[in-house]
mmCIF file of N, CA and C in Angstrom:
data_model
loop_
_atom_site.group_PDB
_atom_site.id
_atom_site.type_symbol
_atom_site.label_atom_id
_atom_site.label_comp_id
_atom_site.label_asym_id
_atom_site.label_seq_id
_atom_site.Cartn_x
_atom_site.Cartn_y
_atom_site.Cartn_z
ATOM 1 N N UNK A 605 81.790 30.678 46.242
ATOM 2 C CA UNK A 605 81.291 31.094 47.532
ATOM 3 C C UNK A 605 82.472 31.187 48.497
ATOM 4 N N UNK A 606 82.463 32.578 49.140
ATOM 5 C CA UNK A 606 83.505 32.347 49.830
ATOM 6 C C UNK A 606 83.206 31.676 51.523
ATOM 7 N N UNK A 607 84.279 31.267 52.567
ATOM 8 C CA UNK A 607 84.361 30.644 53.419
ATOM 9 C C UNK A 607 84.829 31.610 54.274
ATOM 10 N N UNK A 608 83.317 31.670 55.428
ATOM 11 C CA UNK A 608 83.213 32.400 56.368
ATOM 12 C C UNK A 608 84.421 32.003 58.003
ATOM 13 N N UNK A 609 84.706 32.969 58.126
ATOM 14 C CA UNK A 609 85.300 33.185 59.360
ATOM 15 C C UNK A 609 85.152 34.259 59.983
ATOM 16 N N UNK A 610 85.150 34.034 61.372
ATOM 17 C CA UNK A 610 84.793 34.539 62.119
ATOM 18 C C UNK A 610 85.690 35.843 62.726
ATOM 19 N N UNK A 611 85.184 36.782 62.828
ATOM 20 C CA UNK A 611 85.879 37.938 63.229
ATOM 21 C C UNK A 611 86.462 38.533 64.870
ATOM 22 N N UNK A 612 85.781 37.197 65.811
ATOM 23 C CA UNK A 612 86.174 37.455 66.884
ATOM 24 C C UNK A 612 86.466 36.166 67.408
ATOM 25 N N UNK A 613 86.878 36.021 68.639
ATOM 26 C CA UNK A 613 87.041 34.752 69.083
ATOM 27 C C UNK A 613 86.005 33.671 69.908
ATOM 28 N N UNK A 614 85.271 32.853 69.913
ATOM 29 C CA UNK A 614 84.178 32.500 70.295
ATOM 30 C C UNK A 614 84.016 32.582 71.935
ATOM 31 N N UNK A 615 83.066 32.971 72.737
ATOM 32 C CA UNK A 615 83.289 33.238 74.289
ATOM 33 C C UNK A 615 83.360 32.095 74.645
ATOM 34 N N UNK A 616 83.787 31.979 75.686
ATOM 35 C CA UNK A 616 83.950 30.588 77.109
ATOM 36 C C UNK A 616 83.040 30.362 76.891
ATOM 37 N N UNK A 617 82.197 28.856 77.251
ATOM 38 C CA UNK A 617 81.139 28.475 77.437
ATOM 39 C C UNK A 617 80.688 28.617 79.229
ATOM 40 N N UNK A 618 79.591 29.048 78.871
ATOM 41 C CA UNK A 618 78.834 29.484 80.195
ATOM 42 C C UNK A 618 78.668 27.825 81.050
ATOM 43 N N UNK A 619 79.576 27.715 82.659
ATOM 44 C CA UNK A 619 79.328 26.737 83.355
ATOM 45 C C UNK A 619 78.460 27.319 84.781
ATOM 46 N N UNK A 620 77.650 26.709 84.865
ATOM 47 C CA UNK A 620 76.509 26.980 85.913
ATOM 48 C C UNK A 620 76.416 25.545 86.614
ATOM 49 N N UNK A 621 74.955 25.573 87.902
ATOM 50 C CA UNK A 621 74.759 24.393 88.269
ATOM 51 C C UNK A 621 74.129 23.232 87.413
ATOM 52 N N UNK A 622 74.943 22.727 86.736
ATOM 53 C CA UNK A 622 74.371 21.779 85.774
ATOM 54 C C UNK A 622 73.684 20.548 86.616
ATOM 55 N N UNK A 623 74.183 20.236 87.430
ATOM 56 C CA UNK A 623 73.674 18.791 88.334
ATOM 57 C C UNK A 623 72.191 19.277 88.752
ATOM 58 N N UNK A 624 72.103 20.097 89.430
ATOM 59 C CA UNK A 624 70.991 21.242 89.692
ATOM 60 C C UNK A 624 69.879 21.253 88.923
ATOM 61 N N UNK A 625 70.592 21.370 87.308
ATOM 62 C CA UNK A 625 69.746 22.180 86.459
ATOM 63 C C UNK A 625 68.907 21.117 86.096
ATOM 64 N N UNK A 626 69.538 19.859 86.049
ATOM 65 C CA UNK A 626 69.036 18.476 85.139
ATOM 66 C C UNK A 626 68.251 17.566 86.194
ATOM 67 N N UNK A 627 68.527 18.085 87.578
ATOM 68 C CA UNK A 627 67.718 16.946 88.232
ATOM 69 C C UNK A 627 66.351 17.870 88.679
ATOM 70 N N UNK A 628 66.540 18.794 88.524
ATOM 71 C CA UNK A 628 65.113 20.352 88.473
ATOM 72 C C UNK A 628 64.510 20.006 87.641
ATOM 73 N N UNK A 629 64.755 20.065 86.208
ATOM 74 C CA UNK A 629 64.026 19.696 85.279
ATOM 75 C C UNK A 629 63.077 18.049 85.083
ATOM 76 N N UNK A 630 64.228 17.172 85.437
ATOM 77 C CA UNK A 630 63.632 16.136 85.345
ATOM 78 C C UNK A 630 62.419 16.019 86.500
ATOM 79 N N UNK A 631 62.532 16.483 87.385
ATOM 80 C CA UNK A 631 61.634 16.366 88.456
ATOM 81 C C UNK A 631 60.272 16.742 88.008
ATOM 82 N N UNK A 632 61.206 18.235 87.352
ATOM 83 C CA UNK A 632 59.613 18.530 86.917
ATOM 84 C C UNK A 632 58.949 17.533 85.513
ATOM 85 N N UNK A 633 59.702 16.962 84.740
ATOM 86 C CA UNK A 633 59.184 16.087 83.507
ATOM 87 C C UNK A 633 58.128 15.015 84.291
ATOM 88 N N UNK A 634 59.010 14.013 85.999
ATOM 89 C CA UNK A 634 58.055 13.226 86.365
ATOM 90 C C UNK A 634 56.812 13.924 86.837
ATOM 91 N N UNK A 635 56.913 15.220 87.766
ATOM 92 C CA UNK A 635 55.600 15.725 88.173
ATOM 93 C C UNK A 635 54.556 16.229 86.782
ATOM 94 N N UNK A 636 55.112 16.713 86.253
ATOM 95 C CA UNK A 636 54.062 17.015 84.531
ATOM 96 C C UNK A 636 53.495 15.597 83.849
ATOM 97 N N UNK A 637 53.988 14.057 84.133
ATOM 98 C CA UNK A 637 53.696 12.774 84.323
ATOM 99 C C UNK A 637 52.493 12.596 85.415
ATOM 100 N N UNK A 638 52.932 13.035 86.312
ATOM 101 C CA UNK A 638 51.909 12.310 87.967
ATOM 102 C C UNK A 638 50.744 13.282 87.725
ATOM 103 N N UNK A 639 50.454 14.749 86.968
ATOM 104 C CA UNK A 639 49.701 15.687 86.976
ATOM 105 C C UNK A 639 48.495 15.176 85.931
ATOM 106 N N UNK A 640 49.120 14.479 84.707
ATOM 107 C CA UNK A 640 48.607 14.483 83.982
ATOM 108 C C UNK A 640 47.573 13.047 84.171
ATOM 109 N N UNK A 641 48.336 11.921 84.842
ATOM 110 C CA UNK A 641 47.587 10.996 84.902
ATOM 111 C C UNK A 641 46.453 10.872 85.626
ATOM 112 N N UNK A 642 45.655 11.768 85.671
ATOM 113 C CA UNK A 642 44.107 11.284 86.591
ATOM 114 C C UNK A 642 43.412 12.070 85.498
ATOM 115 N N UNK A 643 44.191 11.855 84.417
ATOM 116 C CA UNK A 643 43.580 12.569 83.113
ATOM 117 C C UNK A 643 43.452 11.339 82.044
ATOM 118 N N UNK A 644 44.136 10.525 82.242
ATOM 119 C CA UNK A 644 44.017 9.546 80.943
ATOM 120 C C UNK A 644 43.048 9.172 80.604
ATOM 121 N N UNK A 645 41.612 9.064 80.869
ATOM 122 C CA UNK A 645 40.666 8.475 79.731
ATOM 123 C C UNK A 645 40.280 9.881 78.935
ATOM 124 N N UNK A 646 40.469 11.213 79.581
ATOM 125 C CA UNK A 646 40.619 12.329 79.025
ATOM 126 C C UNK A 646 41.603 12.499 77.580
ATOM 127 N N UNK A 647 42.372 12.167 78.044
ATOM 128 C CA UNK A 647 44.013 12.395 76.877
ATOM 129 C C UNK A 647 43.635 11.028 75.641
ATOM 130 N N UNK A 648 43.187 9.922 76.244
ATOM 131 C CA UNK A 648 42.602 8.953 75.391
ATOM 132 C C UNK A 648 41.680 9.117 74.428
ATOM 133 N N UNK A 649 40.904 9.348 74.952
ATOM 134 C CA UNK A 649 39.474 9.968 74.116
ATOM 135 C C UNK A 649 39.573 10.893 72.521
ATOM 136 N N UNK A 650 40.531 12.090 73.506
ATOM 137 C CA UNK A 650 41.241 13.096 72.373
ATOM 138 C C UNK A 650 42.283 12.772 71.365
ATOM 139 N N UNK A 651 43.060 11.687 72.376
ATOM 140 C CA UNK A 651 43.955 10.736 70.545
ATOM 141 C C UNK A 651 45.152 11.501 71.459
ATOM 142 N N UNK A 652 45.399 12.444 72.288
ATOM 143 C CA UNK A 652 46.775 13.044 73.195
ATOM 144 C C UNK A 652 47.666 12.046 74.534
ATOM 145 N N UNK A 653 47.545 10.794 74.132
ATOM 146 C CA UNK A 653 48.237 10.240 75.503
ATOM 147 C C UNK A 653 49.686 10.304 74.784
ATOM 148 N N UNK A 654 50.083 10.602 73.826
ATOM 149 C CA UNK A 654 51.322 10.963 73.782
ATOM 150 C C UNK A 654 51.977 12.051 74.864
ATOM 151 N N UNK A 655 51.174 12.875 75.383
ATOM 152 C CA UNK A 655 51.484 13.922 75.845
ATOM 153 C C UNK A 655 51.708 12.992 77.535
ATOM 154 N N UNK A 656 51.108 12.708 77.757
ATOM 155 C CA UNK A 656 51.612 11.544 78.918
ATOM 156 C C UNK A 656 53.095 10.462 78.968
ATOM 157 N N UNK A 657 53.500 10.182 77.749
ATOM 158 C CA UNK A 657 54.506 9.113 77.554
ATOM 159 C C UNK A 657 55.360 10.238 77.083
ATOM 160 N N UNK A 658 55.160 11.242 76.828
ATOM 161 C CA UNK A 658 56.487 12.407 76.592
ATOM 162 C C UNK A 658 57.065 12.296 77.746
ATOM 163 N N UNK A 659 56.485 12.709 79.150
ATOM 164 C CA UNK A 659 56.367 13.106 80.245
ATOM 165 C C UNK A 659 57.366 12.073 80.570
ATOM 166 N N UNK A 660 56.792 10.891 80.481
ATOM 167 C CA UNK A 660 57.476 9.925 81.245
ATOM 168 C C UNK A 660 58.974 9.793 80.534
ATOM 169 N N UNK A 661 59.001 9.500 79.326
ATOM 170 C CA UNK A 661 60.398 9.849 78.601
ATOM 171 C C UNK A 661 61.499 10.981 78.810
ATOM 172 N N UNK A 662 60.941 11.934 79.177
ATOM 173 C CA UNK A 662 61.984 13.248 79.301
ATOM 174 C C UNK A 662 61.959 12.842 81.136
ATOM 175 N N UNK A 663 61.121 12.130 81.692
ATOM 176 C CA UNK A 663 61.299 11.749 83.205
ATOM 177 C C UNK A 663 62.824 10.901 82.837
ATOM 178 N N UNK A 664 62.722 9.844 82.396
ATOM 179 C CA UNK A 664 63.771 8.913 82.086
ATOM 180 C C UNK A 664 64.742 8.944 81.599
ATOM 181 N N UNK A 665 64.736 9.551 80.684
ATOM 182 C CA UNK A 665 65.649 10.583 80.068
ATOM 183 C C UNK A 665 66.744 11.280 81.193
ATOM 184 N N UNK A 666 65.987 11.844 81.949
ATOM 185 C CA UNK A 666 66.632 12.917 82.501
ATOM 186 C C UNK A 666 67.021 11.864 83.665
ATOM 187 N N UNK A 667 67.265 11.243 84.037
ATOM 188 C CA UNK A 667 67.559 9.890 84.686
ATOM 189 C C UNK A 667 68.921 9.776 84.410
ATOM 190 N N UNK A 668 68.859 9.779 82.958
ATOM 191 C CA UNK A 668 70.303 9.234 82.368
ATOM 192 C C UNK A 668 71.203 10.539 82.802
ATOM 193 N N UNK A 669 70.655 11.814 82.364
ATOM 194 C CA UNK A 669 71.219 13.267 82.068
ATOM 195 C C UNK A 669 71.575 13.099 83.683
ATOM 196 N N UNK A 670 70.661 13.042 84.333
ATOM 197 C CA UNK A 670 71.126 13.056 85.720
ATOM 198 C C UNK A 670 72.578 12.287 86.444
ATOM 199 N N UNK A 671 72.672 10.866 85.897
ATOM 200 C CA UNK A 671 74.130 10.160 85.943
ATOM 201 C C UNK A 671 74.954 10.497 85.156
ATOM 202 N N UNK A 672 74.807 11.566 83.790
ATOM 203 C CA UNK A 672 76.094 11.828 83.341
ATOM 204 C C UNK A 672 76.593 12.869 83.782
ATOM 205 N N UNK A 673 75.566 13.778 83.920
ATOM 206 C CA UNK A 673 76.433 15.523 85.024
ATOM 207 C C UNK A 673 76.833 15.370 86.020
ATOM 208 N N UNK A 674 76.586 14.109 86.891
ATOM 209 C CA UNK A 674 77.100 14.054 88.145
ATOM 210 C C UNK A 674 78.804 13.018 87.969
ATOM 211 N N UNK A 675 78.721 12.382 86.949
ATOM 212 C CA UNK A 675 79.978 11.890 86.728
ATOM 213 C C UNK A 675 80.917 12.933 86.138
ATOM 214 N N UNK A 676 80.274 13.430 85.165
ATOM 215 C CA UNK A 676 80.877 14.299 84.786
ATOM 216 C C UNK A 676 81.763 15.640 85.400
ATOM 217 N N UNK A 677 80.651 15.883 86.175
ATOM 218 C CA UNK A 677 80.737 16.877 87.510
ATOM 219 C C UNK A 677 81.941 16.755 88.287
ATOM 220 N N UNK A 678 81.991 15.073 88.915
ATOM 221 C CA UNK A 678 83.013 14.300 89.276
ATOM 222 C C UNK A 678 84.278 14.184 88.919
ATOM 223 N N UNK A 679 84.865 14.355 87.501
ATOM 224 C CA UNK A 679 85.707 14.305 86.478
ATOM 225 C C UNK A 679 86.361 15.336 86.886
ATOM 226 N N UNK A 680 85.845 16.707 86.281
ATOM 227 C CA UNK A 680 86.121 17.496 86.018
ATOM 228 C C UNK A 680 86.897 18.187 87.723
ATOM 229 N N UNK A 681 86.204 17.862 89.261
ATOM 230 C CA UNK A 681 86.475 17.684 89.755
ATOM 231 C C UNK A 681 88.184 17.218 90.363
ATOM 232 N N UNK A 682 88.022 15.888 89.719
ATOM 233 C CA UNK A 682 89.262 15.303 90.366
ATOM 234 C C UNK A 682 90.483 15.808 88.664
ATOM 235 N N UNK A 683 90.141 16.593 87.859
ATOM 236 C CA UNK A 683 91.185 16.753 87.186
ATOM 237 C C UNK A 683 91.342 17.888 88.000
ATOM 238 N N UNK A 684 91.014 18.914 88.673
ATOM 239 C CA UNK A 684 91.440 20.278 88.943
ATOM 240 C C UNK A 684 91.847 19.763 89.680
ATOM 241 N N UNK A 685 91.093 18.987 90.593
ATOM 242 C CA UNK A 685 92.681 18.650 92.337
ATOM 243 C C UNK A 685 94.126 17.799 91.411
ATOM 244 N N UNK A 686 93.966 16.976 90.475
ATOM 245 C CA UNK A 686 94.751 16.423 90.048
ATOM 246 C C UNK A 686 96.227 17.565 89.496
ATOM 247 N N UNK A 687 95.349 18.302 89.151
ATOM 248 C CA UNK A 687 96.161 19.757 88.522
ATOM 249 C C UNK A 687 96.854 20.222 89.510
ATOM 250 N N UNK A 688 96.283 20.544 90.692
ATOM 251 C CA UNK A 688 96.832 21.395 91.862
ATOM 252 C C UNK A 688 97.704 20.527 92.673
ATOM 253 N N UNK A 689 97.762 19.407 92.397
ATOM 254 C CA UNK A 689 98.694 18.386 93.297
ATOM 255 C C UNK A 689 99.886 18.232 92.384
ATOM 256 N N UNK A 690 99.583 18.530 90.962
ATOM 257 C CA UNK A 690 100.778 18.347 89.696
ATOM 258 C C UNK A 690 101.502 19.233 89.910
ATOM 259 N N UNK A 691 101.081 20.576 90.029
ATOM 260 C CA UNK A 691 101.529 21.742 90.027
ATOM 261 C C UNK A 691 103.003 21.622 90.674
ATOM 262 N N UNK A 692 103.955 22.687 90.186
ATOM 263 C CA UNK A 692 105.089 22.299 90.758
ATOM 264 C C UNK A 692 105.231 23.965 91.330
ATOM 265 N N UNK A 693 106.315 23.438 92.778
ATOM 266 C CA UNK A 693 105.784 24.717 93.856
ATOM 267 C C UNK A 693 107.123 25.386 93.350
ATOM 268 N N UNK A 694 107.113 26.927 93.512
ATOM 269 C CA UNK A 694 108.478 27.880 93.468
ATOM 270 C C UNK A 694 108.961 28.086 95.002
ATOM 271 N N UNK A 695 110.130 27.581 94.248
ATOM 272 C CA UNK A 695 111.001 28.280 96.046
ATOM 273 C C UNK A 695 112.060 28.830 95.380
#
């Protein structure tokens, strides 16, 4: 079998508002949580309260996601000023 390679070079990875993106989402994981609960003897009944403790998990979850993009965010941050202060000037 032969060993594939690739014929072009792989693109940049796409950077957007990630801090944005993860605390949007999670918001919405807790509200799909707060929506669902005046449903639980409903979701009980049917054998679905998993679908409730998802909610709350991808809430919590995204808790975490939320403190690592913003550190991260942070990082990436102080390496570019770090860069631009390294930089050495032409005269």
């Amino acid at each position: 079998m032969a060993k594939w390679t690739p014929r072009h070079e792989a693109p940049e990875p796409l950077e957007g508002p990630v801090v944005a993106t993860v605390t949007g989402l999670t918001i919405l994981w807790f509200v799909l949580f707060l929506v669902q609960l005046p449903f639980y003897g409903w979701f009980d009944d049917q054998g679905h309260t998993w679908w409730l403790w998802t909610c709350l998990a991808g809430g919590g979850l995204g808790l975490i996601g939320i403190w690592y993009v913003r550190r991260r965010d942070a990082a990436i941050k102080r390496a570019a000023a770090q860069d631009l202060t390294a930089a050495p000037t032409a005269e």
